[in-house]
Short mmCIF file of C-alpha atoms in Angstrom, two decimals:
data_model
loop_
_atom_site.label_atom_id
_atom_site.label_comp_id
_atom_site.label_asym_id
_atom_site.label_seq_id
_atom_site.Cartn_x
_atom_site.Cartn_y
_atom_site.Cartn_z
CA MET A 1268 7.86 -21.71 -44.49
CA THR A 1269 4.67 -19.65 -45.81
CA ASN A 1270 3.56 -20.49 -49.41
CA LYS A 1271 2.13 -17.63 -50.98
CA ASN A 1272 0.06 -19.78 -53.71
CA ILE A 1273 -1.73 -21.68 -50.93
CA GLY A 1274 -5.21 -19.90 -49.90
CA ILE A 1275 -7.95 -20.36 -46.89
CA LYS A 1276 -9.89 -22.38 -49.34
CA ASP A 1277 -7.21 -24.85 -49.77
CA VAL A 1278 -6.83 -25.33 -46.32
CA ALA A 1279 -10.66 -25.66 -45.93
CA VAL A 1280 -10.41 -28.62 -48.74
CA ALA A 1281 -7.46 -30.24 -47.08
CA ALA A 1282 -9.32 -30.17 -43.59
CA GLY A 1283 -12.67 -31.19 -44.92
CA VAL A 1284 -14.45 -28.07 -43.25
CA SER A 1285 -15.97 -24.70 -44.42
CA VAL A 1286 -13.56 -21.48 -45.06
CA THR A 1287 -15.65 -19.80 -42.34
CA THR A 1288 -14.42 -22.48 -39.89
CA VAL A 1289 -10.80 -22.22 -40.93
CA SER A 1290 -11.00 -18.32 -40.52
CA HIS A 1291 -12.69 -18.72 -37.04
CA VAL A 1292 -9.83 -21.23 -35.80
CA LEU A 1293 -6.95 -19.50 -37.53
CA ASN A 1294 -8.04 -16.19 -36.34
CA GLU A 1295 -8.97 -17.47 -32.91
CA VAL A 1296 -12.55 -16.26 -32.80
CA SER A 1297 -13.58 -16.63 -28.85
CA TYR A 1298 -17.46 -16.98 -29.81
CA ALA A 1299 -17.11 -19.74 -32.59
CA ARG A 1300 -18.12 -23.25 -31.32
CA ILE A 1301 -15.64 -25.48 -32.94
CA SER A 1302 -14.80 -28.99 -31.31
CA PRO A 1303 -10.96 -29.13 -30.54
CA GLU A 1304 -10.62 -32.16 -32.88
CA THR A 1305 -11.44 -29.76 -35.61
CA ARG A 1306 -9.33 -27.02 -34.38
CA ASP A 1307 -6.50 -29.15 -34.34
CA LYS A 1308 -7.41 -30.62 -37.98
CA VAL A 1309 -7.50 -27.16 -39.19
CA LYS A 1310 -4.29 -25.98 -37.80
CA SER A 1311 -2.66 -29.14 -39.11
CA ALA A 1312 -3.70 -28.94 -42.57
CA ALA A 1313 -2.64 -25.12 -42.63
CA GLU A 1314 0.84 -26.06 -41.19
CA GLN A 1315 1.21 -28.81 -43.80
CA LEU A 1316 0.20 -26.78 -46.60
CA GLY A 1317 2.40 -23.94 -45.51
CA TYR A 1318 -0.47 -21.32 -45.42
CA GLY A 1319 -0.03 -18.05 -43.63
CA PRO A 1320 -2.83 -15.68 -43.16
CA ASN A 1321 -2.83 -12.22 -44.72
CA ARG A 1322 -1.56 -9.80 -42.26
CA LEU A 1323 -2.98 -6.96 -44.37
CA ALA A 1324 -6.36 -8.44 -44.62
CA GLN A 1325 -6.59 -9.45 -40.96
CA ALA A 1326 -5.57 -5.89 -39.90
CA LEU A 1327 -8.12 -4.43 -42.10
CA ARG A 1328 -10.89 -6.76 -40.78
CA THR A 1329 -9.75 -6.75 -37.03
CA GLN A 1330 -8.53 -3.10 -36.78
CA ARG A 1331 -5.44 -4.91 -35.30
CA THR A 1332 -1.77 -4.57 -36.45
CA GLY A 1333 -0.10 -7.77 -34.50
CA MET A 1334 2.35 -5.23 -33.06
CA LEU A 1335 3.00 -4.28 -29.62
CA GLY A 1336 4.98 -1.50 -28.19
CA LEU A 1337 7.58 -1.71 -25.41
CA VAL A 1338 8.89 1.19 -23.45
CA SER A 1339 11.92 0.11 -21.64
CA GLU A 1340 13.21 2.39 -19.01
CA ASP A 1341 16.96 1.76 -19.51
CA ILE A 1342 16.35 -2.07 -19.28
CA ALA A 1343 17.68 -2.58 -22.72
CA THR A 1344 21.27 -1.67 -21.60
CA THR A 1345 21.34 -3.88 -18.59
CA PRO A 1346 21.85 -7.34 -18.98
CA HIS A 1347 20.03 -8.87 -16.19
CA ALA A 1348 16.78 -6.86 -16.58
CA GLY A 1349 16.89 -7.25 -20.36
CA ARG A 1350 15.60 -10.73 -19.98
CA ILE A 1351 12.37 -8.48 -19.48
CA ILE A 1352 12.60 -8.01 -23.11
CA LEU A 1353 13.40 -11.66 -24.08
CA GLY A 1354 10.68 -12.84 -22.25
CA ALA A 1355 8.09 -10.23 -24.01
CA ASP A 1356 9.75 -11.11 -27.30
CA GLU A 1357 9.54 -14.81 -27.13
CA ALA A 1358 5.68 -14.47 -25.74
CA ALA A 1359 4.78 -12.30 -28.36
CA LYS A 1360 6.03 -14.38 -31.38
CA ALA A 1361 4.59 -17.36 -29.88
CA ARG A 1362 1.20 -15.56 -30.28
CA GLY A 1363 2.06 -14.19 -33.83
CA TYR A 1364 2.76 -10.68 -32.58
CA GLY A 1365 5.93 -8.62 -33.04
CA LEU A 1366 7.31 -6.36 -30.61
CA MET A 1367 8.48 -2.60 -31.27
CA ILE A 1368 10.94 -1.36 -28.66
CA ILE A 1369 11.78 2.20 -27.42
CA ASN A 1370 14.39 2.31 -24.95
CA THR A 1371 14.09 5.63 -22.60
CA SER A 1372 15.39 6.98 -19.36
CA GLY A 1373 13.99 6.40 -15.78
CA SER A 1374 15.09 10.05 -15.17
CA ALA A 1375 13.22 11.42 -18.66
CA SER A 1376 10.73 13.88 -18.00
CA LEU A 1377 7.01 13.20 -17.73
CA GLU A 1378 6.72 14.79 -21.44
CA SER A 1379 9.73 12.98 -22.87
CA ARG A 1380 7.86 9.72 -21.97
CA ARG A 1381 4.66 10.70 -23.27
CA ALA A 1382 6.74 11.44 -26.67
CA ASP A 1383 7.99 7.92 -26.63
CA VAL A 1384 4.37 6.56 -25.93
CA ASP A 1385 2.91 8.89 -28.75
CA ALA A 1386 5.90 7.26 -31.20
CA LEU A 1387 4.36 3.99 -30.43
CA LEU A 1388 0.58 4.85 -30.97
CA GLU A 1389 1.64 6.56 -34.24
CA ARG A 1390 2.82 3.20 -35.29
CA ARG A 1391 -0.61 1.88 -34.33
CA VAL A 1392 0.41 -0.85 -31.98
CA ASP A 1393 -2.19 -2.87 -30.44
CA GLY A 1394 -1.23 -2.63 -27.01
CA ILE A 1395 2.03 -1.13 -24.88
CA LEU A 1396 4.12 -2.73 -22.16
CA TYR A 1397 5.88 -0.22 -20.03
CA ALA A 1398 8.90 -1.77 -18.24
CA THR A 1399 11.53 -0.26 -15.58
CA MET A 1400 14.66 -1.43 -14.52
CA TYR A 1401 13.86 -2.03 -11.11
CA HIS A 1402 10.84 -2.28 -8.78
CA ARG A 1403 9.31 1.20 -8.32
CA ASN A 1404 6.34 3.46 -8.24
CA VAL A 1405 5.94 5.31 -11.53
CA GLU A 1406 4.06 8.18 -12.69
CA LEU A 1407 3.17 7.25 -16.17
CA PRO A 1408 1.96 9.82 -19.19
CA ALA A 1409 -1.81 10.04 -19.66
CA ASN A 1410 -1.61 8.63 -23.29
CA LEU A 1411 -0.72 5.24 -22.19
CA GLY A 1412 -4.29 4.45 -21.61
CA SER A 1413 -5.01 4.93 -25.31
CA VAL A 1414 -4.40 1.26 -25.79
CA PRO A 1415 -4.24 -1.77 -23.58
CA SER A 1416 -1.32 -1.38 -21.50
CA VAL A 1417 0.35 -3.35 -18.80
CA LEU A 1418 3.33 -2.63 -16.43
CA VAL A 1419 6.43 -4.62 -15.68
CA ASP A 1420 8.32 -4.55 -12.49
CA SER A 1421 6.53 -1.47 -11.61
CA VAL A 1422 3.24 -0.10 -10.40
CA ALA A 1423 1.31 3.26 -11.35
CA LYS A 1424 0.96 5.93 -8.97
CA GLY A 1425 -2.82 5.64 -8.30
CA GLY A 1426 -2.60 1.84 -9.23
CA ASN A 1427 -4.96 2.14 -12.29
CA ILE A 1428 -3.04 -0.08 -14.53
CA THR A 1429 -2.57 -3.72 -14.63
CA ALA A 1430 1.14 -4.52 -13.31
CA VAL A 1431 3.29 -7.56 -12.63
CA ILE A 1432 6.09 -7.16 -9.83
CA PRO A 1433 8.64 -9.38 -8.09
CA ASP A 1434 7.67 -10.80 -4.55
CA GLU A 1435 10.23 -8.82 -2.68
CA ASP A 1436 9.01 -10.32 0.75
CA GLY A 1437 9.17 -14.01 -0.34
CA GLY A 1438 12.63 -13.34 -1.93
CA ALA A 1439 14.06 -11.72 1.27
CA ARG A 1440 12.48 -14.59 3.47
CA ALA A 1441 13.99 -17.24 1.21
CA ALA A 1442 17.32 -15.22 1.45
CA VAL A 1443 17.16 -14.86 5.49
CA GLY A 1444 15.42 -18.57 5.75
CA ALA A 1445 18.80 -19.96 3.97
CA LEU A 1446 21.01 -18.43 6.58
CA LEU A 1447 18.85 -19.50 9.55
CA GLU A 1448 18.70 -23.13 8.31
CA ALA A 1449 22.22 -23.16 8.34
CA GLY A 1450 22.00 -22.40 12.03
CA HIS A 1451 23.28 -18.76 11.83
CA THR A 1452 21.60 -16.71 14.85
CA ARG A 1453 23.68 -13.48 14.32
CA VAL A 1454 22.52 -12.31 11.00
CA GLY A 1455 22.90 -8.77 9.42
CA PHE A 1456 21.61 -6.78 6.54
CA ILE A 1457 23.36 -4.50 4.09
CA ASN A 1458 20.29 -2.52 2.61
CA ASN A 1459 19.96 -0.05 -0.25
CA THR A 1460 19.78 3.80 0.36
CA ASP A 1461 16.91 4.47 -2.18
CA ASP A 1462 13.25 4.84 -1.25
CA VAL A 1463 12.02 1.97 -3.52
CA PRO A 1464 9.61 -0.87 -2.40
CA ALA A 1465 12.49 -3.43 -2.45
CA THR A 1466 14.36 -1.40 0.10
CA ARG A 1467 11.48 -1.26 2.51
CA GLU A 1468 9.89 -4.64 1.65
CA ARG A 1469 13.22 -6.75 1.96
CA LEU A 1470 13.91 -4.83 5.34
CA GLN A 1471 10.73 -5.76 7.09
CA ALA A 1472 10.94 -9.26 5.75
CA PHE A 1473 14.49 -9.51 7.13
CA ARG A 1474 13.25 -8.45 10.65
CA ALA A 1475 10.02 -10.33 10.45
CA MET A 1476 11.92 -13.62 9.67
CA LEU A 1477 14.49 -13.20 12.57
CA THR A 1478 11.71 -12.34 15.07
CA GLU A 1479 9.56 -15.34 14.07
CA ALA A 1480 12.55 -17.59 14.43
CA GLY A 1481 12.95 -16.36 18.09
CA LEU A 1482 15.62 -13.82 17.34
CA ASP A 1483 15.32 -10.07 18.14
CA GLY A 1484 14.66 -8.78 14.62
CA ASP A 1485 14.36 -5.14 15.81
CA ALA A 1486 18.03 -5.29 17.24
CA ALA A 1487 19.58 -7.24 14.17
CA PRO A 1488 22.31 -5.03 12.48
CA VAL A 1489 21.30 -3.11 9.54
CA GLU A 1490 23.78 -0.87 7.48
CA SER A 1491 22.43 1.06 4.56
CA GLU A 1492 24.69 2.33 1.57
CA VAL A 1493 24.28 3.07 -2.24
CA SER A 1494 23.28 -0.08 -3.80
CA GLU A 1495 26.67 -0.80 -5.80
CA VAL A 1496 29.79 -2.39 -5.15
CA HIS A 1497 31.73 0.04 -3.27
CA GLY A 1498 28.39 0.59 -1.01
CA GLY A 1499 28.54 -2.83 -0.16
CA TYR A 1500 32.05 -2.78 0.82
CA GLU A 1501 31.58 0.27 2.89
CA ALA A 1502 28.28 -1.29 4.55
CA ALA A 1503 30.02 -4.65 5.29
CA ARG A 1504 33.42 -3.08 6.74
CA ARG A 1505 31.21 -1.15 9.47
CA ILE A 1506 28.99 -4.20 10.00
CA LEU A 1507 31.84 -6.66 10.45
CA ALA A 1508 33.71 -4.52 12.68
CA ARG A 1509 31.11 -4.91 15.56
CA GLU A 1510 32.03 -6.97 18.54
CA ASP A 1511 29.01 -9.02 18.13
CA ARG A 1512 30.03 -9.46 14.45
CA PRO A 1513 27.58 -11.47 12.28
CA THR A 1514 28.28 -14.88 11.10
CA GLY A 1515 25.48 -14.44 8.30
CA LEU A 1516 25.04 -11.35 6.08
CA PHE A 1517 22.11 -10.95 3.91
CA CYS A 1518 22.77 -8.13 0.96
CA TYR A 1519 20.43 -6.13 -0.88
CA ASN A 1520 21.86 -7.31 -4.29
CA ASP A 1521 24.80 -9.14 -5.72
CA ARG A 1522 26.79 -5.97 -6.34
CA MET A 1523 26.37 -5.17 -2.54
CA ALA A 1524 27.51 -8.74 -1.85
CA MET A 1525 30.64 -8.63 -4.19
CA GLY A 1526 31.47 -5.59 -1.88
CA ALA A 1527 30.78 -7.67 1.25
CA TYR A 1528 33.37 -10.31 -0.28
CA ARG A 1529 36.16 -7.56 -0.61
CA ALA A 1530 35.55 -6.31 3.00
CA ALA A 1531 35.56 -9.76 4.54
CA ALA A 1532 38.99 -10.64 2.57
CA GLU A 1533 40.55 -7.62 4.06
CA LEU A 1534 39.43 -8.44 7.64
CA GLY A 1535 40.92 -11.77 6.88
CA LEU A 1536 37.57 -13.77 7.09
CA SER A 1537 36.63 -16.67 4.75
CA ILE A 1538 33.66 -17.30 3.02
CA PRO A 1539 31.66 -19.41 3.91
CA GLY A 1540 33.83 -20.49 6.69
CA ASP A 1541 34.01 -17.25 8.75
CA LEU A 1542 31.01 -15.48 7.10
CA SER A 1543 28.13 -16.94 5.20
CA VAL A 1544 26.75 -14.41 2.46
CA VAL A 1545 23.28 -14.40 0.53
CA GLY A 1546 22.37 -11.84 -2.10
CA PHE A 1547 19.53 -10.86 -4.24
CA ASP A 1548 19.06 -10.56 -8.07
CA ASP A 1549 21.09 -13.64 -9.38
CA GLN A 1550 23.11 -11.50 -11.63
CA GLU A 1551 24.88 -14.30 -13.46
CA LEU A 1552 28.09 -12.36 -14.29
CA ILE A 1553 28.47 -11.62 -10.55
CA ALA A 1554 26.94 -14.42 -8.76
CA ALA A 1555 28.17 -17.44 -10.42
CA ASN A 1556 31.73 -15.93 -11.07
CA LEU A 1557 32.51 -14.94 -7.39
CA HIS A 1558 34.59 -17.51 -5.36
CA PRO A 1559 32.89 -19.15 -3.86
CA GLY A 1560 29.69 -18.74 -6.05
CA LEU A 1561 27.40 -16.69 -4.45
CA THR A 1562 23.79 -18.13 -2.99
CA THR A 1563 21.34 -15.39 -4.12
CA VAL A 1564 17.56 -14.78 -5.10
CA ALA A 1565 16.79 -14.83 -8.53
CA LEU A 1566 14.23 -11.80 -9.94
CA PRO A 1567 11.56 -13.21 -12.28
CA HIS A 1568 12.36 -10.74 -15.20
CA TYR A 1569 11.92 -13.03 -17.93
CA GLU A 1570 8.81 -14.50 -16.15
CA MET A 1571 7.20 -10.79 -15.82
CA GLY A 1572 8.11 -10.05 -19.47
CA ALA A 1573 6.16 -13.22 -20.58
CA TRP A 1574 3.22 -12.97 -18.18
CA ALA A 1575 2.61 -9.18 -19.04
CA THR A 1576 2.76 -10.25 -22.78
CA GLU A 1577 0.66 -12.94 -22.34
CA HIS A 1578 -2.23 -10.99 -20.54
CA LEU A 1579 -1.68 -7.84 -22.89
CA ILE A 1580 -2.49 -10.02 -25.91
CA ASP A 1581 -5.39 -11.64 -24.13
CA ALA A 1582 -6.71 -8.09 -23.70
CA VAL A 1583 -5.97 -6.98 -27.37
CA GLU A 1584 -8.04 -10.07 -28.54
CA GLY A 1585 -10.88 -9.48 -25.83
CA LYS A 1586 -10.09 -12.42 -23.92
CA THR A 1587 -9.58 -10.51 -20.56
CA ASP A 1588 -10.30 -7.44 -18.95
CA LEU A 1589 -7.33 -5.37 -17.86
CA THR A 1590 -9.33 -2.84 -15.80
CA LEU A 1591 -10.32 -5.79 -13.06
CA MET A 1592 -6.92 -6.97 -12.82
CA ALA A 1593 -5.33 -3.48 -12.37
CA LEU A 1594 -6.97 -3.66 -8.54
CA HIS A 1595 -3.99 -5.27 -7.20
CA PRO A 1596 -0.62 -6.01 -8.87
CA THR A 1597 0.40 -9.73 -9.97
CA ILE A 1598 3.33 -10.96 -7.71
CA LEU A 1599 5.94 -13.56 -9.22
CA GLY A 1600 7.92 -15.57 -6.97
CA CYS A 1601 11.83 -15.18 -6.40
CA PRO A 1602 13.27 -18.19 -6.05
CA LEU A 1603 16.47 -19.06 -4.02
CA VAL A 1604 19.60 -20.06 -6.16
CA ARG A 1605 21.96 -22.05 -4.06
CA ARG A 1606 25.44 -21.86 -4.47
CA ASP A 1607 28.40 -22.50 -2.21
CA SER A 1608 28.39 -18.97 -0.09
CA ILE A 1609 26.46 -20.31 2.90
CA ALA A 1610 27.69 -22.90 5.66
CA ALA A 1611 27.17 -23.37 9.28
CA PRO A 1612 28.74 -21.04 11.51
CA ARG A 1613 31.82 -22.24 13.58
CA PRO A 1614 31.40 -23.67 16.76
#
């Protein structure tokens, strides 16, 4: 707990250093030549005395408020993507920053989103995170560049802002690889109909993995529908009605996989005995509660939120240059989460 009666001079006396040294350590002044031992001594003294820096004084001196803004396109109301907010919030707190969130709609006009950014700028945030509910290319309001900014789960049209996105290709390869490792040679893909990066990249990875395994990736069955439960059901009904019915099924997301479970049950197919299924997203309310539990690929929502916040704060504090990082988006891995929906195909 902070003790308001303790000042920086008290910390200096307790640590046996100058007031300037204490100020440089606690304000993380990058150019200060202070040994790690001295830094530890100052921080330990400050913690033991309950000293907390005067935020108002810091703001006047550094022209920083210690607040970050987060423009959230729908994710505040989405349980799995909401982990972006959790990752950002915990990373901000660890660095002594607060997070101010504005929820907007992905379908909102550019003018409306500009107003949302203005609302954060009026509150003098030091930097802005702009997060979308799913990986896509996004047109951004020009005022976003007024302060350091990082995109989460999206890439700017024009690619001029630092961004962090999931590894769609690697995640899809992990999903298809799990089916191939189990011995499946007839593998189908239930894909999304939306024109977004995940739709294209997961399909390309699906075909590439089959081809690299010596199978005909271009001839493998693919059915596309809206990426919801009923879309997965309809696509699965079609793909499982084929004479050369797949024994393994890769689904664009867990909601579509849920629909595929229903289709398989109606056709009298057991999972994983007759049909192995793998999803994408690791939406725990779905994947962990299907029977059997769904093997799926986890999107790194928490990790993207934390990564973006760490690098945004580094930019605010002058420790990194976001313009150099904007040349190429940072890609974070999508690990496979194994449950019980994959088994070897029947002889």
